């Protein structure tokens, strides 16, 4: 048996050096924590979008009913129904329909509505501005009203008689959180449009048309966010550094803006992102109640008629908006608090 020759001294010396070089090269290729965070987030967004596309396609096909018969009416002949179904590709096996839909989607083609024959992209493009305007205005109202309201409530609870104030504030905020948006919309219409006649009950185009829909969509999230800010602020006000700041007799505005507000902004931003996502989805019901020509106005009848292209196109657009909002909020959180890019899994 031939013995294996011992490695040369130069090889023994060179092995650790080569290993260190590989490690150094590997470190050089490592992404910064913020870049790695962005890559992870984009990967999750892509996976979530794929899940939404697959789930929306198969779930809408599980709904009972014939979309071709619903579009043509009960008087249509069986020959016409069969010819239309073949023309739309609905006579193919479901997996084949899915791959055809996916191929068109990758080309940016959402298809045509079964009921109207119009392009889904054109329909969504015409209604997209109203939905986004309603969602953004409601979010801004909720955010800019909730933060000072929550801070003011927390400060008020630090004073004598706080049990009564706490019960009153908690009761009002709890009621606004518990009432569904569409029920709040009906109540606002009954009070301000029917009884007082101050504002229109429906429509879109004039500034006054947006008041009641924005209130109906914003009041619940505003109350929820105000409650979060109140709880966070109450904890901050009892912290040692706040007691020290007050002992130094610093101005109240300086104490709250420099020491208190930065410590509650992370939780507020996290909740705000979730609320905005929910508000965009909630526009479907609010648009229906106030007859707003947004995407929700075509979503409800399209689901009832099983208009596959319209429903799938709207689901994808809503998913893109919500996932995009969450991505922006996460990036803002990383900018405000870089530790979140490291602690986040």
mmCIF file of C-alpha atoms in Angstrom:
data_model
loop_
_atom_site.group_PDB
_atom_site.id
_atom_site.type_symbol
_atom_site.label_atom_id
_atom_site.label_comp_id
_atom_site.label_asym_id
_atom_site.label_seq_id
_atom_site.Cartn_x
_atom_site.Cartn_y
_atom_site.Cartn_z
ATOM 1 C CA UNK A 1 0.000 0.000 0.000
ATOM 2 C CA UNK A 2 1.423 3.319 -1.068
ATOM 3 C CA UNK A 3 1.479 6.007 1.649
ATOM 4 C CA UNK A 4 -0.005 9.344 0.783
ATOM 5 C CA UNK A 5 2.755 11.960 0.683
ATOM 6 C CA UNK A 6 2.434 14.739 3.265
ATOM 7 C CA UNK A 7 1.395 18.102 1.904
ATOM 8 C CA UNK A 8 4.113 20.563 1.182
ATOM 9 C CA UNK A 9 4.765 23.321 3.677
ATOM 10 C CA UNK A 10 3.805 25.885 1.062
ATOM 11 C CA UNK A 11 0.415 24.150 0.615
ATOM 12 C CA UNK A 12 -0.192 24.101 4.392
ATOM 13 C CA UNK A 13 0.590 27.795 4.556
ATOM 14 C CA UNK A 14 -1.467 28.582 1.508
ATOM 15 C CA UNK A 15 -4.658 26.775 2.543
ATOM 16 C CA UNK A 16 -5.656 29.174 5.338
ATOM 17 C CA UNK A 17 -4.714 32.096 3.137
ATOM 18 C CA UNK A 18 -6.967 30.856 0.353
ATOM 19 C CA UNK A 19 -9.802 30.238 2.809
ATOM 20 C CA UNK A 20 -9.462 33.754 4.163
ATOM 21 C CA UNK A 21 -9.475 35.122 0.639
ATOM 22 C CA UNK A 22 -12.671 33.251 -0.163
ATOM 23 C CA UNK A 23 -14.282 34.529 3.021
ATOM 24 C CA UNK A 24 -13.149 38.064 2.274
ATOM 25 C CA UNK A 25 -14.509 37.759 -1.239
ATOM 26 C CA UNK A 26 -17.761 36.406 0.179
ATOM 27 C CA UNK A 27 -17.986 39.313 2.605
ATOM 28 C CA UNK A 28 -17.396 41.691 -0.277
ATOM 29 C CA UNK A 29 -20.407 40.256 -2.078
ATOM 30 C CA UNK A 30 -22.678 40.437 0.963
ATOM 31 C CA UNK A 31 -25.448 42.957 0.738
ATOM 32 C CA UNK A 32 -25.889 45.687 3.266
ATOM 33 C CA UNK A 33 -28.659 45.046 5.830
ATOM 34 C CA UNK A 34 -30.926 47.559 4.128
ATOM 35 C CA UNK A 35 -30.333 46.087 0.649
ATOM 36 C CA UNK A 36 -30.858 42.550 1.978
ATOM 37 C CA UNK A 37 -34.064 43.725 3.638
ATOM 38 C CA UNK A 38 -35.282 45.199 0.343
ATOM 39 C CA UNK A 39 -34.463 41.982 -1.540
ATOM 40 C CA UNK A 40 -36.366 39.898 1.035
ATOM 41 C CA UNK A 41 -39.341 42.225 0.870
ATOM 42 C CA UNK A 42 -39.440 42.176 -2.952
ATOM 43 C CA UNK A 43 -39.229 38.381 -2.872
ATOM 44 C CA UNK A 44 -42.156 38.158 -0.461
ATOM 45 C CA UNK A 45 -44.144 40.609 -2.593
ATOM 46 C CA UNK A 46 -43.594 38.433 -5.662
ATOM 47 C CA UNK A 47 -44.595 35.251 -3.803
ATOM 48 C CA UNK A 48 -47.692 36.932 -2.372
ATOM 49 C CA UNK A 49 -48.689 38.184 -5.811
ATOM 50 C CA UNK A 50 -48.336 34.700 -7.313
ATOM 51 C CA UNK A 51 -50.506 33.242 -4.523
ATOM 52 C CA UNK A 52 -53.145 35.930 -5.124
ATOM 53 C CA UNK A 53 -53.212 35.287 -8.886
ATOM 54 C CA UNK A 54 -53.561 31.512 -8.452
ATOM 55 C CA UNK A 55 -56.126 31.727 -5.643
ATOM 56 C CA UNK A 56 -58.285 34.346 -7.362
ATOM 57 C CA UNK A 57 -58.410 32.344 -10.593
ATOM 58 C CA UNK A 58 -59.497 29.066 -9.029
ATOM 59 C CA UNK A 59 -61.771 30.543 -6.343
ATOM 60 C CA UNK A 60 -63.863 32.542 -8.816
ATOM 61 C CA UNK A 61 -64.267 29.391 -10.908
ATOM 62 C CA UNK A 62 -65.651 27.569 -7.843
ATOM 63 C CA UNK A 63 -68.582 29.997 -7.640
ATOM 64 C CA UNK A 64 -71.710 28.261 -9.017
ATOM 65 C CA UNK A 65 -73.246 29.635 -12.190
ATOM 66 C CA UNK A 66 -72.577 30.062 -15.898
ATOM 67 C CA UNK A 67 -71.022 33.428 -16.811
ATOM 68 C CA UNK A 68 -71.926 33.031 -20.495
ATOM 69 C CA UNK A 69 -75.573 32.337 -19.729
ATOM 70 C CA UNK A 70 -75.590 35.271 -17.277
ATOM 71 C CA UNK A 71 -74.147 37.567 -19.954
ATOM 72 C CA UNK A 72 -76.390 36.441 -22.829
ATOM 73 C CA UNK A 73 -79.591 36.022 -20.812
ATOM 74 C CA UNK A 74 -81.952 33.122 -20.371
ATOM 75 C CA UNK A 75 -83.470 33.638 -23.854
ATOM 76 C CA UNK A 76 -80.191 32.854 -25.632
ATOM 77 C CA UNK A 77 -80.157 29.636 -27.653
ATOM 78 C CA UNK A 78 -77.954 26.732 -26.557
ATOM 79 C CA UNK A 79 -76.037 27.021 -29.847
ATOM 80 C CA UNK A 80 -75.185 30.671 -29.166
ATOM 81 C CA UNK A 81 -74.153 29.884 -25.593
ATOM 82 C CA UNK A 82 -71.900 27.054 -26.762
ATOM 83 C CA UNK A 83 -70.354 29.194 -29.519
ATOM 84 C CA UNK A 84 -69.662 32.069 -27.112
ATOM 85 C CA UNK A 85 -68.180 29.725 -24.531
ATOM 86 C CA UNK A 86 -65.874 28.278 -27.194
ATOM 87 C CA UNK A 87 -64.918 31.767 -28.388
ATOM 88 C CA UNK A 88 -63.949 32.794 -24.822
ATOM 89 C CA UNK A 89 -62.016 29.565 -24.259
ATOM 90 C CA UNK A 90 -64.281 28.517 -21.393
ATOM 91 C CA UNK A 91 -64.836 25.074 -22.929
ATOM 92 C CA UNK A 92 -61.185 24.149 -22.345
ATOM 93 C CA UNK A 93 -60.008 22.221 -19.261
ATOM 94 C CA UNK A 94 -59.487 24.461 -16.243
ATOM 95 C CA UNK A 95 -55.663 24.023 -16.108
ATOM 96 C CA UNK A 96 -55.435 25.036 -19.781
ATOM 97 C CA UNK A 97 -57.583 28.109 -19.061
ATOM 98 C CA UNK A 98 -55.256 29.015 -16.192
ATOM 99 C CA UNK A 99 -52.097 28.794 -18.297
ATOM 100 C CA UNK A 100 -53.730 30.849 -21.054
ATOM 101 C CA UNK A 101 -54.738 33.457 -18.485
ATOM 102 C CA UNK A 102 -51.239 33.475 -16.968
ATOM 103 C CA UNK A 103 -49.605 33.902 -20.390
ATOM 104 C CA UNK A 104 -51.861 36.852 -21.197
ATOM 105 C CA UNK A 105 -51.255 38.355 -17.753
ATOM 106 C CA UNK A 106 -47.483 38.258 -18.231
ATOM 107 C CA UNK A 107 -48.020 40.291 -21.415
ATOM 108 C CA UNK A 108 -50.077 42.817 -19.442
ATOM 109 C CA UNK A 109 -53.353 41.668 -21.003
ATOM 110 C CA UNK A 110 -56.220 41.255 -18.508
ATOM 111 C CA UNK A 111 -58.612 40.179 -21.275
ATOM 112 C CA UNK A 112 -62.096 41.476 -22.077
ATOM 113 C CA UNK A 113 -65.217 41.554 -19.929
ATOM 114 C CA UNK A 114 -67.619 38.686 -20.650
ATOM 115 C CA UNK A 115 -70.651 40.907 -20.075
ATOM 116 C CA UNK A 116 -69.660 44.119 -21.859
ATOM 117 C CA UNK A 117 -66.864 42.984 -24.173
ATOM 118 C CA UNK A 118 -64.780 45.991 -23.103
ATOM 119 C CA UNK A 119 -61.101 45.748 -22.265
ATOM 120 C CA UNK A 120 -60.526 45.085 -18.563
ATOM 121 C CA UNK A 121 -57.445 47.326 -18.562
ATOM 122 C CA UNK A 122 -59.482 50.200 -20.012
ATOM 123 C CA UNK A 123 -62.277 49.690 -17.470
ATOM 124 C CA UNK A 124 -59.856 49.634 -14.538
ATOM 125 C CA UNK A 125 -57.926 52.624 -15.885
ATOM 126 C CA UNK A 126 -61.099 54.729 -16.016
ATOM 127 C CA UNK A 127 -62.127 53.832 -12.458
ATOM 128 C CA UNK A 128 -58.724 53.683 -10.795
ATOM 129 C CA UNK A 129 -58.425 57.458 -10.038
ATOM 130 C CA UNK A 130 -61.674 57.604 -8.036
ATOM 131 C CA UNK A 131 -60.712 54.617 -5.883
ATOM 132 C CA UNK A 132 -57.199 55.869 -5.195
ATOM 133 C CA UNK A 133 -58.426 59.410 -4.455
ATOM 134 C CA UNK A 134 -60.993 58.106 -1.984
ATOM 135 C CA UNK A 135 -58.456 55.821 -0.288
ATOM 136 C CA UNK A 136 -55.689 58.418 -0.041
ATOM 137 C CA UNK A 137 -57.968 61.216 1.243
ATOM 138 C CA UNK A 138 -59.424 58.883 3.870
ATOM 139 C CA UNK A 139 -55.980 57.729 4.953
ATOM 140 C CA UNK A 140 -54.645 61.287 5.286
ATOM 141 C CA UNK A 141 -57.695 62.306 7.330
ATOM 142 C CA UNK A 142 -57.334 59.269 9.598
ATOM 143 C CA UNK A 143 -53.590 59.791 10.072
ATOM 144 C CA UNK A 144 -53.567 63.535 10.690
ATOM 145 C CA UNK A 145 -56.557 63.354 13.022
ATOM 146 C CA UNK A 146 -55.538 60.234 14.938
ATOM 147 C CA UNK A 147 -52.009 61.244 15.974
ATOM 148 C CA UNK A 148 -52.902 64.530 17.750
ATOM 149 C CA UNK A 149 -56.095 62.961 19.104
ATOM 150 C CA UNK A 150 -54.186 60.017 20.591
ATOM 151 C CA UNK A 151 -51.472 62.241 22.042
ATOM 152 C CA UNK A 152 -54.059 64.630 23.488
ATOM 153 C CA UNK A 153 -55.990 61.750 25.040
ATOM 154 C CA UNK A 154 -52.823 60.338 26.639
ATOM 155 C CA UNK A 155 -51.872 63.740 28.061
ATOM 156 C CA UNK A 156 -55.420 64.316 29.350
ATOM 157 C CA UNK A 157 -55.317 60.984 31.191
ATOM 158 C CA UNK A 158 -52.290 62.185 33.156
ATOM 159 C CA UNK A 159 -54.413 64.816 34.884
ATOM 160 C CA UNK A 160 -56.913 64.486 37.811
ATOM 161 C CA UNK A 161 -60.299 62.985 36.962
ATOM 162 C CA UNK A 162 -58.720 60.682 34.419
ATOM 163 C CA UNK A 163 -61.126 57.813 35.055
ATOM 164 C CA UNK A 164 -64.037 59.779 33.611
ATOM 165 C CA UNK A 165 -61.913 61.007 30.688
ATOM 166 C CA UNK A 166 -60.605 57.500 30.053
ATOM 167 C CA UNK A 167 -64.124 56.043 30.010
ATOM 168 C CA UNK A 168 -65.385 58.773 27.686
ATOM 169 C CA UNK A 169 -62.488 58.538 25.241
ATOM 170 C CA UNK A 170 -62.470 54.736 25.255
ATOM 171 C CA UNK A 171 -66.233 54.646 24.708
ATOM 172 C CA UNK A 172 -66.212 56.989 21.709
ATOM 173 C CA UNK A 173 -63.190 55.361 20.087
ATOM 174 C CA UNK A 174 -64.537 51.863 20.764
ATOM 175 C CA UNK A 175 -67.876 52.729 19.174
ATOM 176 C CA UNK A 176 -66.208 54.087 16.030
ATOM 177 C CA UNK A 177 -64.000 50.988 15.805
ATOM 178 C CA UNK A 178 -66.914 48.568 16.248
ATOM 179 C CA UNK A 179 -69.353 50.128 13.763
ATOM 180 C CA UNK A 180 -68.847 48.721 10.215
ATOM 181 C CA UNK A 181 -67.966 51.244 7.534
ATOM 182 C CA UNK A 182 -71.069 50.671 5.400
ATOM 183 C CA UNK A 183 -73.346 51.095 8.453
ATOM 184 C CA UNK A 184 -71.546 54.309 9.354
ATOM 185 C CA UNK A 185 -72.042 55.440 5.752
ATOM 186 C CA UNK A 186 -75.790 54.865 5.999
ATOM 187 C CA UNK A 187 -75.927 56.821 9.263
ATOM 188 C CA UNK A 188 -73.997 59.744 7.779
ATOM 189 C CA UNK A 189 -76.314 59.843 4.755
ATOM 190 C CA UNK A 190 -79.396 59.789 6.988
ATOM 191 C CA UNK A 191 -78.093 62.653 9.145
ATOM 192 C CA UNK A 192 -76.212 65.006 6.812
ATOM 193 C CA UNK A 193 -77.931 64.310 3.473
ATOM 194 C CA UNK A 194 -81.527 63.406 4.375
ATOM 195 C CA UNK A 195 -82.208 65.285 7.645
ATOM 196 C CA UNK A 196 -79.914 68.312 7.485
ATOM 197 C CA UNK A 197 -79.500 68.437 3.670
ATOM 198 C CA UNK A 198 -75.985 69.789 4.053
ATOM 199 C CA UNK A 199 -74.208 67.332 1.773
ATOM 200 C CA UNK A 200 -75.124 65.144 -1.236
ATOM 201 C CA UNK A 201 -76.002 61.513 -0.571
ATOM 202 C CA UNK A 202 -74.278 60.211 -3.717
ATOM 203 C CA UNK A 203 -72.165 61.250 -6.658
ATOM 204 C CA UNK A 204 -68.555 62.044 -7.431
ATOM 205 C CA UNK A 205 -66.829 64.986 -9.056
ATOM 206 C CA UNK A 206 -67.396 67.970 -6.761
ATOM 207 C CA UNK A 207 -65.451 68.519 -3.515
ATOM 208 C CA UNK A 208 -68.585 68.229 -1.380
ATOM 209 C CA UNK A 209 -69.304 64.808 -2.902
ATOM 210 C CA UNK A 210 -66.203 63.392 -1.206
ATOM 211 C CA UNK A 211 -66.995 64.542 2.350
ATOM 212 C CA UNK A 212 -69.345 61.763 3.477
ATOM 213 C CA UNK A 213 -67.515 58.861 1.720
ATOM 214 C CA UNK A 214 -64.187 59.989 3.162
ATOM 215 C CA UNK A 215 -65.686 60.279 6.653
ATOM 216 C CA UNK A 216 -67.343 56.875 6.390
ATOM 217 C CA UNK A 217 -64.078 55.251 5.344
ATOM 218 C CA UNK A 218 -61.777 57.172 7.702
ATOM 219 C CA UNK A 219 -63.567 57.318 11.067
ATOM 220 C CA UNK A 220 -63.087 53.671 12.044
ATOM 221 C CA UNK A 221 -59.351 53.477 11.166
ATOM 222 C CA UNK A 222 -58.838 56.920 12.727
ATOM 223 C CA UNK A 223 -60.303 55.706 16.027
ATOM 224 C CA UNK A 224 -58.186 52.546 15.940
ATOM 225 C CA UNK A 225 -54.977 54.441 15.210
ATOM 226 C CA UNK A 226 -55.789 57.058 17.869
ATOM 227 C CA UNK A 227 -56.215 54.274 20.416
ATOM 228 C CA UNK A 228 -52.813 52.827 19.451
ATOM 229 C CA UNK A 229 -51.155 56.246 19.715
ATOM 230 C CA UNK A 230 -52.841 56.851 23.076
ATOM 231 C CA UNK A 231 -51.556 53.574 24.526
ATOM 232 C CA UNK A 232 -48.040 54.091 23.150
ATOM 233 C CA UNK A 233 -47.965 57.694 24.335
ATOM 234 C CA UNK A 234 -49.156 56.745 27.831
ATOM 235 C CA UNK A 235 -46.215 54.358 28.112
ATOM 236 C CA UNK A 236 -43.766 56.975 26.846
ATOM 237 C CA UNK A 237 -45.036 59.657 29.246
ATOM 238 C CA UNK A 238 -44.179 57.411 32.212
ATOM 239 C CA UNK A 239 -40.658 56.648 30.954
ATOM 240 C CA UNK A 240 -37.635 57.813 32.937
ATOM 241 C CA UNK A 241 -36.280 60.081 30.216
ATOM 242 C CA UNK A 242 -39.615 61.911 30.014
ATOM 243 C CA UNK A 243 -39.659 62.438 33.801
ATOM 244 C CA UNK A 244 -36.096 63.745 33.545
ATOM 245 C CA UNK A 245 -37.046 66.083 30.696
ATOM 246 C CA UNK A 246 -39.934 67.503 32.689
ATOM 247 C CA UNK A 247 -37.683 67.871 35.770
ATOM 248 C CA UNK A 248 -35.366 70.026 33.650
ATOM 249 C CA UNK A 249 -38.391 72.247 32.959
ATOM 250 C CA UNK A 250 -38.031 71.903 29.194
ATOM 251 C CA UNK A 251 -40.856 73.459 27.152
ATOM 252 C CA UNK A 252 -43.783 71.102 26.694
ATOM 253 C CA UNK A 253 -43.703 71.354 22.888
ATOM 254 C CA UNK A 254 -40.000 70.400 22.907
ATOM 255 C CA UNK A 255 -40.633 67.446 25.222
ATOM 256 C CA UNK A 256 -43.376 65.998 23.044
ATOM 257 C CA UNK A 257 -41.800 66.668 19.638
ATOM 258 C CA UNK A 258 -38.200 65.702 20.442
ATOM 259 C CA UNK A 259 -38.591 62.976 23.075
ATOM 260 C CA UNK A 260 -42.096 61.522 22.845
ATOM 261 C CA UNK A 261 -43.087 61.592 19.164
ATOM 262 C CA UNK A 262 -40.039 59.673 17.788
ATOM 263 C CA UNK A 263 -40.747 56.848 20.238
ATOM 264 C CA UNK A 264 -44.306 56.293 19.065
ATOM 265 C CA UNK A 265 -43.756 56.801 15.350
ATOM 266 C CA UNK A 266 -42.622 53.204 14.657
ATOM 267 C CA UNK A 267 -45.795 51.608 16.037
ATOM 268 C CA UNK A 268 -47.932 54.285 14.387
ATOM 269 C CA UNK A 269 -46.341 53.718 10.968
ATOM 270 C CA UNK A 270 -46.762 49.947 11.240
ATOM 271 C CA UNK A 271 -50.448 50.262 12.079
ATOM 272 C CA UNK A 272 -50.928 52.993 9.449
ATOM 273 C CA UNK A 273 -49.694 50.681 6.704
ATOM 274 C CA UNK A 274 -52.117 47.966 7.723
ATOM 275 C CA UNK A 275 -54.962 50.475 7.982
ATOM 276 C CA UNK A 276 -54.287 51.926 4.529
ATOM 277 C CA UNK A 277 -54.338 48.434 3.032
ATOM 278 C CA UNK A 278 -57.676 47.766 4.707
ATOM 279 C CA UNK A 279 -59.043 51.140 3.618
ATOM 280 C CA UNK A 280 -58.175 50.500 -0.043
ATOM 281 C CA UNK A 281 -60.050 47.192 0.163
ATOM 282 C CA UNK A 282 -62.908 48.877 2.068
ATOM 283 C CA UNK A 283 -63.515 51.293 -0.789
ATOM 284 C CA UNK A 284 -65.492 48.528 -2.544
ATOM 285 C CA UNK A 285 -68.459 48.845 -0.135
ATOM 286 C CA UNK A 286 -68.209 52.618 0.310
ATOM 287 C CA UNK A 287 -68.174 53.185 -3.459
ATOM 288 C CA UNK A 288 -71.266 51.007 -3.776
ATOM 289 C CA UNK A 289 -73.150 52.895 -1.032
ATOM 290 C CA UNK A 290 -72.307 56.365 -2.424
ATOM 291 C CA UNK A 291 -72.493 55.393 -6.139
ATOM 292 C CA UNK A 292 -68.885 56.413 -6.738
ATOM 293 C CA UNK A 293 -67.532 55.412 -10.183
ATOM 294 C CA UNK A 294 -64.535 53.553 -8.760
ATOM 295 C CA UNK A 295 -63.282 50.010 -9.114
ATOM 296 C CA UNK A 296 -65.639 48.792 -6.395
ATOM 297 C CA UNK A 297 -68.593 49.805 -8.580
ATOM 298 C CA UNK A 298 -67.684 47.104 -11.112
ATOM 299 C CA UNK A 299 -66.351 44.551 -8.624
ATOM 300 C CA UNK A 300 -69.688 43.757 -6.950
ATOM 301 C CA UNK A 301 -71.761 43.092 -10.119
ATOM 302 C CA UNK A 302 -68.822 41.271 -11.738
ATOM 303 C CA UNK A 303 -68.638 38.815 -8.839
ATOM 304 C CA UNK A 304 -72.394 38.176 -9.053
ATOM 305 C CA UNK A 305 -72.196 37.548 -12.806
ATOM 306 C CA UNK A 306 -68.970 35.515 -12.608
ATOM 307 C CA UNK A 307 -67.296 37.908 -15.031
ATOM 308 C CA UNK A 308 -63.917 36.218 -14.660
ATOM 309 C CA UNK A 309 -61.668 38.732 -16.447
ATOM 310 C CA UNK A 310 -63.048 41.720 -14.509
ATOM 311 C CA UNK A 311 -62.825 40.007 -11.103
ATOM 312 C CA UNK A 312 -59.339 38.616 -11.691
ATOM 313 C CA UNK A 313 -58.046 41.919 -13.048
ATOM 314 C CA UNK A 314 -59.434 43.896 -10.095
ATOM 315 C CA UNK A 315 -58.057 41.392 -7.573
ATOM 316 C CA UNK A 316 -54.585 41.689 -9.104
ATOM 317 C CA UNK A 317 -54.741 45.508 -9.080
ATOM 318 C CA UNK A 318 -56.003 45.632 -5.467
ATOM 319 C CA UNK A 319 -53.260 43.176 -4.464
ATOM 320 C CA UNK A 320 -50.593 45.278 -6.166
ATOM 321 C CA UNK A 321 -51.819 48.410 -4.363
ATOM 322 C CA UNK A 322 -51.926 46.740 -0.944
ATOM 323 C CA UNK A 323 -48.587 44.957 -1.341
ATOM 324 C CA UNK A 324 -46.997 48.141 -2.682
ATOM 325 C CA UNK A 325 -48.292 50.150 0.281
ATOM 326 C CA UNK A 326 -46.903 47.599 2.732
ATOM 327 C CA UNK A 327 -43.530 47.692 0.941
ATOM 328 C CA UNK A 328 -43.383 51.503 1.128
ATOM 329 C CA UNK A 329 -44.309 51.453 4.826
ATOM 330 C CA UNK A 330 -41.594 48.859 5.514
ATOM 331 C CA UNK A 331 -39.006 50.995 3.726
ATOM 332 C CA UNK A 332 -40.068 54.050 5.733
ATOM 333 C CA UNK A 333 -39.783 52.010 8.935
ATOM 334 C CA UNK A 334 -36.256 50.923 7.992
ATOM 335 C CA UNK A 335 -35.340 54.537 7.314
ATOM 336 C CA UNK A 336 -36.770 55.709 10.638
ATOM 337 C CA UNK A 337 -35.471 52.745 12.653
ATOM 338 C CA UNK A 338 -32.614 50.852 10.898
ATOM 339 C CA UNK A 339 -32.718 48.156 13.601
ATOM 340 C CA UNK A 340 -35.893 46.749 12.035
ATOM 341 C CA UNK A 341 -33.907 45.655 8.938
ATOM 342 C CA UNK A 342 -31.697 43.523 11.195
ATOM 343 C CA UNK A 343 -34.253 42.115 13.629
ATOM 344 C CA UNK A 344 -36.760 41.381 10.876
ATOM 345 C CA UNK A 345 -36.581 37.765 9.708
#
